[in-house]
CSV table of C-alpha atoms in Angstrom, one decimal:
chain,number,residue,atom,x,y,z
A,1,MET,CA,26.4,1.8,-16.2
A,2,GLN,CA,25.2,3.7,-13.2
A,3,LEU,CA,22.2,5.9,-13.8
A,4,VAL,CA,23.2,9.5,-14.3
A,5,GLN,CA,20.0,10.9,-12.8
A,6,GLU,CA,18.5,14.0,-14.3
A,7,LEU,CA,15.3,13.4,-12.3
A,8,PRO,CA,16.4,13.3,-8.6
A,9,GLU,CA,14.3,16.3,-7.7
A,10,ILE,CA,11.2,14.5,-8.9
A,11,PHE,CA,11.8,11.3,-6.9
A,12,GLU,CA,12.6,13.5,-3.8
A,13,SER,CA,9.4,15.4,-4.4
A,14,PHE,CA,7.4,12.2,-4.0
A,15,ALA,CA,9.6,11.2,-1.0
A,16,GLU,CA,8.7,14.5,0.7
A,17,GLN,CA,5.0,14.3,-0.3
A,18,ARG,CA,3.9,13.1,3.2
A,19,LYS,CA,5.4,16.2,4.8
A,20,LYS,CA,4.0,18.5,2.2
A,21,SER,CA,0.5,17.0,2.7
A,22,PHE,CA,0.7,17.8,6.4
A,23,LEU,CA,0.2,21.5,5.3
A,24,MET,CA,-2.2,20.7,2.5
A,25,VAL,CA,-4.5,18.8,4.8
A,26,LYS,CA,-5.1,21.9,6.9
A,27,GLU,CA,-5.7,24.0,3.8
A,28,TRP,CA,-8.2,21.4,2.6
A,29,LYS,CA,-9.9,21.5,5.9
A,30,ASP,CA,-10.0,25.3,6.1
A,31,GLN,CA,-11.8,25.3,2.8
A,32,GLY,CA,-14.5,23.2,4.4
A,33,LYS,CA,-13.7,20.0,2.4
A,34,PRO,CA,-14.2,16.6,4.2
A,35,ILE,CA,-11.3,14.3,4.9
A,36,VAL,CA,-11.5,10.5,5.2
A,37,GLY,CA,-8.6,8.6,6.8
A,38,SER,CA,-7.8,5.0,6.3
A,39,TYR,CA,-5.1,2.4,7.0
A,40,CYS,CA,-5.7,-0.4,4.5
A,41,THR,CA,-5.8,-1.2,0.8
A,42,TYR,CA,-9.3,-2.8,1.3
A,43,PHE,CA,-10.7,0.7,1.8
A,44,PRO,CA,-12.7,1.6,-1.3
A,45,LYS,CA,-11.5,5.1,-1.8
A,46,GLU,CA,-13.8,5.6,-4.8
A,47,ILE,CA,-16.7,6.1,-2.4
A,48,ALA,CA,-14.9,8.9,-0.4
A,49,MET,CA,-13.9,10.5,-3.7
A,50,ALA,CA,-17.5,10.5,-4.9
A,51,ALA,CA,-18.4,12.2,-1.7
A,52,GLY,CA,-16.0,15.0,-2.5
A,53,ALA,CA,-13.7,14.0,0.3
A,54,ALA,CA,-9.9,13.8,0.4
A,55,SER,CA,-8.8,10.2,1.0
A,56,VAL,CA,-5.6,10.0,2.9
A,57,SER,CA,-3.4,7.2,4.4
A,58,LEU,CA,-2.9,7.7,8.1
A,59,CYS,CA,0.4,7.5,10.0
A,60,SER,CA,1.3,3.9,10.9
A,61,THR,CA,4.9,3.2,10.0
A,62,SER,CA,7.1,4.5,12.8
A,63,ASP,CA,8.0,3.4,16.4
A,64,GLU,CA,7.8,7.0,17.6
A,65,THR,CA,4.5,6.5,19.4
A,66,ILE,CA,4.6,2.8,20.2
A,67,ALA,CA,5.6,3.3,23.8
A,68,GLU,CA,2.4,5.4,24.3
A,69,ALA,CA,0.3,2.9,22.5
A,70,GLU,CA,1.6,0.1,24.8
A,71,LYS,CA,-0.1,1.8,27.7
A,72,ASP,CA,-3.4,0.5,26.2
A,73,LEU,CA,-2.3,-2.3,23.9
A,74,PRO,CA,-0.2,-5.5,24.5
A,75,LYS,CA,3.5,-5.3,23.9
A,76,ASN,CA,3.5,-8.4,21.8
A,77,LEU,CA,1.1,-6.9,19.2
A,78,CYS,CA,2.0,-6.1,15.5
A,79,PRO,CA,4.0,-2.8,15.4
A,80,LEU,CA,1.7,-1.5,12.6
A,81,ILE,CA,-1.3,-1.7,14.9
A,82,LYS,CA,0.5,-0.1,17.8
A,83,SER,CA,1.9,2.6,15.7
A,84,SER,CA,-1.5,3.4,14.1
A,85,TYR,CA,-3.1,3.7,17.6
A,86,GLY,CA,-0.2,5.6,19.1
A,87,PHE,CA,-0.2,8.3,16.4
A,88,ALA,CA,-4.0,8.6,16.8
A,89,LYS,CA,-3.9,8.7,20.6
A,90,THR,CA,-1.1,11.3,20.8
A,91,ASP,CA,-2.4,13.5,18.0
A,92,LYS,CA,1.0,13.4,16.3
A,93,CYS,CA,-0.5,12.5,13.0
A,94,PRO,CA,-2.0,15.7,11.3
A,95,PHE,CA,-3.9,13.5,8.9
A,96,PHE,CA,-5.7,11.7,11.7
A,97,TYR,CA,-6.3,15.0,13.6
A,98,PHE,CA,-8.0,16.6,10.6
A,99,SER,CA,-9.9,13.5,9.4
A,100,ASP,CA,-13.7,13.7,9.8
A,101,VAL,CA,-13.9,10.0,10.0
A,102,VAL,CA,-11.5,7.0,10.0
A,103,VAL,CA,-12.6,4.0,7.9
A,104,GLY,CA,-11.4,0.8,9.7
A,105,GLU,CA,-11.7,-2.8,8.5
A,106,SER,CA,-11.8,-6.3,9.9
A,107,THR,CA,-8.6,-7.5,8.3
A,108,CYS,CA,-7.2,-9.1,11.5
A,109,ASP,CA,-8.2,-9.5,15.1
A,110,GLY,CA,-5.6,-7.0,16.4
A,111,LYS,CA,-6.8,-4.1,14.1
A,112,LYS,CA,-10.5,-5.0,14.8
A,113,LYS,CA,-10.0,-4.6,18.6
A,114,MET,CA,-7.8,-1.5,18.2
A,115,TYR,CA,-10.5,0.2,16.2
A,116,GLU,CA,-12.8,-0.3,19.2
A,117,LEU,CA,-10.4,1.7,21.4
A,118,MET,CA,-9.9,4.3,18.7
A,119,SER,CA,-13.7,4.9,18.4
A,120,GLU,CA,-13.7,6.2,21.9
A,121,PHE,CA,-12.0,9.5,20.7
A,122,LYS,CA,-12.6,9.5,16.9
A,123,ASP,CA,-15.5,8.7,14.6
A,124,VAL,CA,-14.7,5.3,13.1
A,125,PHE,CA,-16.7,3.6,10.4
A,126,PHE,CA,-16.0,-0.1,10.6
A,127,LEU,CA,-16.1,-2.1,7.3
A,128,ARG,CA,-16.9,-5.8,7.9
A,129,LEU,CA,-14.5,-7.5,5.4
A,130,PRO,CA,-15.2,-11.1,4.4
A,131,HIS,CA,-12.2,-13.4,4.7
A,132,GLU,CA,-12.9,-15.4,1.6
A,133,GLN,CA,-13.0,-14.6,-2.1
A,134,THR,CA,-16.3,-16.2,-3.2
A,135,GLU,CA,-19.4,-14.9,-5.0
A,136,ALA,CA,-21.2,-14.8,-1.6
A,137,ALA,CA,-18.4,-12.7,-0.2
A,138,VAL,CA,-18.6,-10.3,-3.1
A,139,GLN,CA,-22.2,-9.6,-2.3
A,140,LEU,CA,-21.5,-9.2,1.4
A,141,TYR,CA,-18.8,-6.6,0.7
A,142,ARG,CA,-21.0,-4.9,-1.8
A,143,ASN,CA,-23.5,-4.3,0.9
A,144,GLU,CA,-20.7,-2.9,3.2
A,145,ILE,CA,-19.6,-0.5,0.4
A,146,ILE,CA,-23.2,0.7,0.0
A,147,ARG,CA,-23.4,1.1,3.8
A,148,LEU,CA,-20.3,3.2,3.7
A,149,LYS,CA,-21.8,5.3,0.9
A,150,ASP,CA,-24.9,6.0,2.9
A,151,TYR,CA,-22.9,6.8,6.0
A,152,LEU,CA,-20.7,9.4,4.2
A,153,SER,CA,-23.7,10.8,2.4
A,154,GLU,CA,-25.4,11.5,5.7
A,155,LYS,CA,-22.3,12.6,7.6
A,156,PHE,CA,-21.2,15.1,4.9
A,157,GLN,CA,-24.7,16.0,3.8
A,158,VAL,CA,-24.1,15.3,0.2
A,159,GLU,CA,-25.8,13.2,-2.4
A,160,ILE,CA,-23.7,10.4,-3.8
A,161,THR,CA,-25.1,9.1,-7.0
A,162,ASP,CA,-24.1,6.0,-8.9
A,163,GLU,CA,-22.7,8.1,-11.7
A,164,MET,CA,-20.6,10.1,-9.2
A,165,VAL,CA,-19.2,6.7,-7.9
A,166,ARG,CA,-18.6,5.6,-11.5
A,167,GLU,CA,-16.7,8.8,-12.3
A,168,ALA,CA,-14.6,8.5,-9.2
A,169,THR,CA,-13.8,5.0,-10.3
A,170,ARG,CA,-12.6,6.2,-13.7
A,171,VAL,CA,-10.3,8.7,-12.0
A,172,ASN,CA,-8.9,6.2,-9.6
A,173,ASN,CA,-8.5,3.6,-12.2
A,174,ARG,CA,-6.4,6.0,-14.3
A,175,ALA,CA,-4.2,6.9,-11.3
A,176,ASN,CA,-3.7,3.3,-10.5
A,177,GLN,CA,-2.9,2.4,-14.1
A,178,ALA,CA,-0.4,5.2,-14.3
A,179,LEU,CA,1.4,3.9,-11.2
A,180,LYS,CA,1.3,0.3,-12.5
A,181,ASP,CA,2.8,1.4,-15.8
A,182,PHE,CA,5.5,3.4,-13.9
A,183,TYR,CA,6.7,0.5,-11.8
A,184,GLY,CA,6.4,-1.7,-14.8
A,185,LEU,CA,9.6,0.0,-16.0
A,186,MET,CA,11.4,-2.3,-13.6
A,187,LYS,CA,10.8,-5.2,-16.0
A,188,HIS,CA,13.8,-3.8,-18.0
A,189,ASP,CA,17.1,-5.5,-17.3
A,190,PRO,CA,19.1,-3.6,-16.2
A,191,THR,CA,16.5,-1.4,-14.5
A,192,PRO,CA,16.1,2.3,-15.4
A,193,ILE,CA,16.2,3.4,-11.7
A,194,SER,CA,16.6,1.9,-8.3
A,195,GLY,CA,13.8,0.1,-6.4
A,196,TYR,CA,14.1,2.8,-3.7
A,197,ASP,CA,13.2,5.5,-6.2
A,198,VAL,CA,10.2,3.4,-7.3
A,199,PHE,CA,9.2,3.1,-3.7
A,200,LYS,CA,9.3,6.9,-3.2
A,201,VAL,CA,6.8,7.3,-5.9
A,202,LEU,CA,4.5,4.5,-4.8
A,203,TYR,CA,4.5,5.5,-1.1
A,204,GLY,CA,4.4,9.2,-1.8
A,205,SER,CA,1.4,8.8,-4.1
A,206,THR,CA,-0.7,7.6,-1.1
A,207,PHE,CA,-0.5,11.2,0.3
A,208,LYS,CA,-1.6,13.0,-2.8
A,209,PHE,CA,-5.2,14.1,-2.5
A,210,ASP,CA,-5.9,14.9,-6.2
A,211,ARG,CA,-5.9,11.5,-8.0
A,212,ALA,CA,-6.4,13.1,-11.4
A,213,ALA,CA,-3.4,15.3,-11.1
A,214,LEU,CA,-1.4,12.3,-9.7
A,215,ALA,CA,-2.1,10.3,-12.9
A,216,GLU,CA,-0.8,13.1,-15.1
A,217,GLU,CA,2.3,13.6,-12.9
A,218,VAL,CA,3.2,9.9,-12.9
A,219,ILE,CA,2.6,9.5,-16.7
A,220,ALA,CA,5.0,12.3,-17.3
A,221,LEU,CA,7.6,10.8,-15.0
A,222,LYS,CA,7.3,7.4,-16.6
A,223,GLN,CA,7.8,8.9,-20.1
A,224,LYS,CA,10.8,10.9,-18.9
A,225,THR,CA,12.4,7.8,-17.2
A,226,GLU,CA,11.8,5.7,-20.4
A,227,GLU,CA,13.5,8.4,-22.5
A,228,GLU,CA,16.5,8.4,-20.1
A,229,TYR,CA,16.7,4.6,-20.4
A,230,LYS,CA,16.6,4.6,-24.2
A,231,ALA,CA,19.4,7.1,-24.1
A,232,GLY,CA,21.5,4.6,-22.2
A,233,LYS,CA,21.1,5.9,-18.7
A,234,HIS,CA,20.2,3.2,-16.2
A,235,PHE,CA,20.9,1.5,-12.9
A,236,GLU,CA,23.8,-0.9,-12.9
A,237,LYS,CA,23.0,-4.6,-13.5
A,238,ARG,CA,22.4,-6.4,-10.2
A,239,PRO,CA,20.6,-9.5,-8.8
A,240,ARG,CA,16.9,-8.8,-9.1
A,241,ILE,CA,14.8,-9.1,-5.9
A,242,LEU,CA,11.0,-9.1,-5.6
A,243,ILE,CA,9.6,-8.1,-2.2
A,244,THR,CA,6.4,-9.7,-0.8
A,245,GLY,CA,4.8,-9.8,2.6
A,246,CYS,CA,3.6,-7.1,5.0
A,247,PRO,CA,3.2,-3.4,4.1
A,248,ILE,CA,6.5,-1.5,3.7
A,249,GLY,CA,6.9,2.2,4.5
A,250,GLY,CA,8.6,4.4,7.0
A,251,ALA,CA,10.7,2.3,9.4
A,252,THR,CA,10.6,-0.8,7.2
A,253,GLU,CA,12.3,1.0,4.3
A,254,LYS,CA,15.4,-0.5,6.0
A,255,VAL,CA,14.5,-3.7,4.1
A,256,ILE,CA,14.8,-1.9,0.7
A,257,ARG,CA,18.0,-0.3,1.8
A,258,ALA,CA,19.4,-3.6,2.9
A,259,VAL,CA,18.8,-5.1,-0.5
A,260,GLU,CA,20.2,-2.1,-2.5
A,261,GLU,CA,23.1,-1.3,-0.3
A,262,ASN,CA,24.3,-4.9,-0.5
A,263,GLY,CA,24.4,-5.3,-4.2
A,264,GLY,CA,20.8,-6.1,-5.2
A,265,VAL,CA,18.0,-4.1,-6.8
A,266,VAL,CA,14.3,-4.3,-5.8
A,267,VAL,CA,12.4,-4.8,-9.1
A,268,GLY,CA,8.9,-5.2,-7.7
A,269,TYR,CA,6.7,-4.9,-4.6
A,270,GLU,CA,4.0,-7.5,-4.5
A,271,ASN,CA,2.9,-6.3,-1.1
A,272,CYS,CA,0.6,-3.3,-0.2
A,273,THR,CA,3.2,-0.8,-1.3
A,274,GLY,CA,2.7,-1.9,-4.9
A,275,GLU,CA,0.7,-4.6,-6.7
A,276,LYS,CA,-1.9,-5.3,-4.0
A,277,ALA,CA,-3.0,-1.7,-3.9
A,278,ILE,CA,-2.6,-0.8,-7.5
A,279,GLY,CA,-2.5,-3.8,-9.7
A,280,ILE,CA,-6.3,-4.5,-10.1
A,281,GLN,CA,-8.8,-2.3,-11.9
A,282,VAL,CA,-12.5,-1.8,-11.2
A,283,ASP,CA,-14.7,-2.6,-14.1
A,284,GLU,CA,-16.0,0.9,-14.5
A,285,ASN,CA,-18.5,-0.1,-17.2
A,286,ALA,CA,-20.1,-2.8,-15.1
A,287,GLU,CA,-23.9,-2.6,-14.7
A,288,ASP,CA,-23.6,-2.7,-10.9
A,289,ILE,CA,-20.7,-0.4,-10.0
A,290,TYR,CA,-20.8,-1.3,-6.3
A,291,GLU,CA,-20.5,-5.0,-7.1
A,292,ALA,CA,-17.6,-4.2,-9.4
A,293,ILE,CA,-15.8,-2.2,-6.6
A,294,SER,CA,-16.4,-5.1,-4.2
A,295,ARG,CA,-15.1,-7.6,-6.7
A,296,ARG,CA,-11.9,-5.5,-7.3
A,297,TYR,CA,-11.1,-5.1,-3.6
A,298,LEU,CA,-11.8,-8.7,-2.6
A,299,ALA,CA,-9.4,-9.8,-5.3
A,300,ILE,CA,-6.5,-8.5,-3.3
A,301,GLY,CA,-4.3,-11.4,-2.3
A,302,CYS,CA,-3.8,-10.6,1.4
A,303,SER,CA,-2.9,-13.3,3.9
A,304,VAL,CA,-6.2,-12.5,5.8
A,305,MET,CA,-8.0,-14.4,3.0
A,306,THR,CA,-8.6,-18.1,3.3
A,307,PRO,CA,-7.6,-19.6,1.0
A,308,ASN,CA,-5.3,-17.0,-0.5
A,309,HIS,CA,-5.0,-18.1,-4.1
A,310,ASN,CA,-4.6,-14.6,-5.5
A,311,ARG,CA,-1.4,-13.9,-3.7
A,312,PHE,CA,0.2,-16.9,-5.3
A,313,LYS,CA,-1.2,-16.0,-8.7
A,314,SER,CA,0.2,-12.5,-8.4
A,315,LEU,CA,3.6,-13.8,-7.2
A,316,ASP,CA,3.7,-16.2,-10.1
A,317,GLU,CA,3.1,-13.5,-12.7
A,318,MET,CA,5.5,-11.0,-11.1
A,319,ILE,CA,8.4,-13.4,-10.7
A,320,THR,CA,8.2,-14.2,-14.4
A,321,GLU,CA,7.5,-10.7,-15.7
A,322,TYR,CA,10.1,-8.9,-13.6
A,323,HIS,CA,12.7,-11.6,-14.1
A,324,ALA,CA,13.2,-12.0,-10.4
A,325,ASP,CA,16.3,-13.8,-9.2
A,326,GLY,CA,15.1,-14.2,-5.7
A,327,VAL,CA,12.1,-13.3,-3.4
A,328,LEU,CA,12.3,-11.6,-0.1
A,329,ASP,CA,9.3,-12.1,2.2
A,330,MET,CA,9.1,-9.4,4.9
A,331,THR,CA,7.0,-10.2,8.0
A,332,LEU,CA,6.3,-7.9,10.8
A,333,GLN,CA,6.6,-9.4,14.3
A,334,ALA,CA,3.3,-10.7,15.6
A,335,CYS,CA,1.6,-10.5,12.2
A,336,HIS,CA,0.3,-14.0,12.5
A,337,THR,CA,-1.5,-14.4,9.1
A,338,TYR,CA,1.6,-13.5,7.1
A,339,ALA,CA,3.9,-15.5,9.4
A,340,ILE,CA,1.8,-18.6,9.0
A,341,GLU,CA,1.8,-18.2,5.2
A,342,THR,CA,5.6,-18.0,4.9
A,343,ASN,CA,6.1,-21.8,4.6
A,344,LYS,CA,3.6,-22.0,1.7
A,345,ILE,CA,5.3,-19.0,0.0
A,346,ARG,CA,8.7,-20.6,0.5
A,347,ARG,CA,7.7,-23.9,-1.1
A,348,PHE,CA,6.0,-22.1,-4.0
A,349,VAL,CA,9.0,-19.9,-4.7
A,350,ASN,CA,11.6,-22.6,-4.3
A,351,GLU,CA,9.7,-25.6,-5.9
A,352,GLU,CA,7.3,-24.1,-8.5
A,353,LYS,CA,9.3,-21.0,-9.5
A,354,GLY,CA,12.8,-22.5,-8.9
A,355,ILE,CA,14.4,-19.5,-7.4
A,356,PRO,CA,15.8,-18.7,-3.9
A,357,TYR,CA,13.6,-17.3,-1.0
A,358,LEU,CA,14.4,-15.4,2.1
A,359,ASN,CA,12.1,-14.6,5.0
A,360,VAL,CA,13.0,-11.7,7.4
A,361,GLU,CA,10.9,-10.9,10.4
A,362,THR,CA,11.3,-7.4,11.7
A,363,ASP,CA,9.7,-4.5,13.6
A,364,TYR,CA,9.8,-0.7,13.5
A,365,SER,CA,13.0,-0.3,15.5
A,366,GLN,CA,16.5,0.0,14.0
A,367,SER,CA,18.0,-2.5,16.4
A,368,ASP,CA,18.2,-5.3,13.8
A,369,VAL,CA,19.7,-3.3,10.9
A,370,GLY,CA,23.1,-4.9,11.3
A,371,GLN,CA,21.6,-8.4,11.3
A,372,LEU,CA,19.3,-7.6,8.5
A,373,ASN,CA,22.2,-6.4,6.3
A,374,THR,CA,24.2,-9.5,7.1
A,375,ARG,CA,21.4,-11.9,6.1
A,376,VAL,CA,20.4,-10.0,3.0
A,377,ALA,CA,24.0,-9.6,1.9
A,378,ALA,CA,24.5,-13.3,2.2
A,379,PHE,CA,21.3,-14.0,0.2
A,380,ILE,CA,22.3,-11.6,-2.6
A,381,GLU,CA,25.8,-13.0,-2.7
A,382,MET,CA,24.3,-16.5,-3.1
A,383,LEU,CA,22.4,-15.2,-6.2
């Protein structure tokens, strides 16, 4: 039975949130409130929240400004990096324009060097991210988080106490848990909604400044969707696809559409759109709140980590819990860490989980949409 949606306006509201926030960010700025921009899930937004700042994801998912970026950056660089820099350089991203500071991070060499160029025309605070998930790394990143706290405290002329950080942690934990509970609805078979509707909520939530209000909104949406499902309204039964790999958003939404326009349904996002960003909580009752924040963020299973055990752990759990029939691994061109990891992911999915795997490499253009649809359609037909 196809879902008879009574909630389309809610999902579209999340889809339009980025545009709405373009206006909100100016209002926030006009009120004298600070704004901190970031690009990565390793950014500890609890610290910015404790400083009274709005934390916002910056524009980085369109090919609109890549040509301008390539005047300074190599053409054979990851499109996410080129897009990030291009929007910043051309002032076509209102979030970047109004940000008081951009928090960068040493996830990969390309981003690290790009932040050097960006710092020539914007204040950039650079987080030195360890590339291993050890106890020593936790302490190293803890020190970086405290360094960020001290920087924001001085820049915005505000006191940031441990209790303020702890309270921000409680608020952010609740928002993340609400989002996790919401996309957990996709464990149902058939699913209550489409994977694209789930994506609208997850992606749109990154542009909402008020994390407390976000939690309430998502909790209500989850309850309403659950009620609709119990009433017999749901998405039609289809092959269930789990997406992993590079961040999805903007131009790469074509991957989601390729799945759902060719007979499948995306039941989960293991990448930065979903589980990586939301799936782990900070221990808000820990004696050392900064160590707890460090431990939470370093647990993210990104391919920049060596070894990257947590990505496989997350995939293992999600494939089982979401009853995935197949895994689609999306890699952006020139993203070397994810590209190198694809063979290990393929073996894990095929041999240990016993389900089919498909890797697609793409960029931010629409030139490969036909080929992408052909490959994904064949994969789903096989399922």
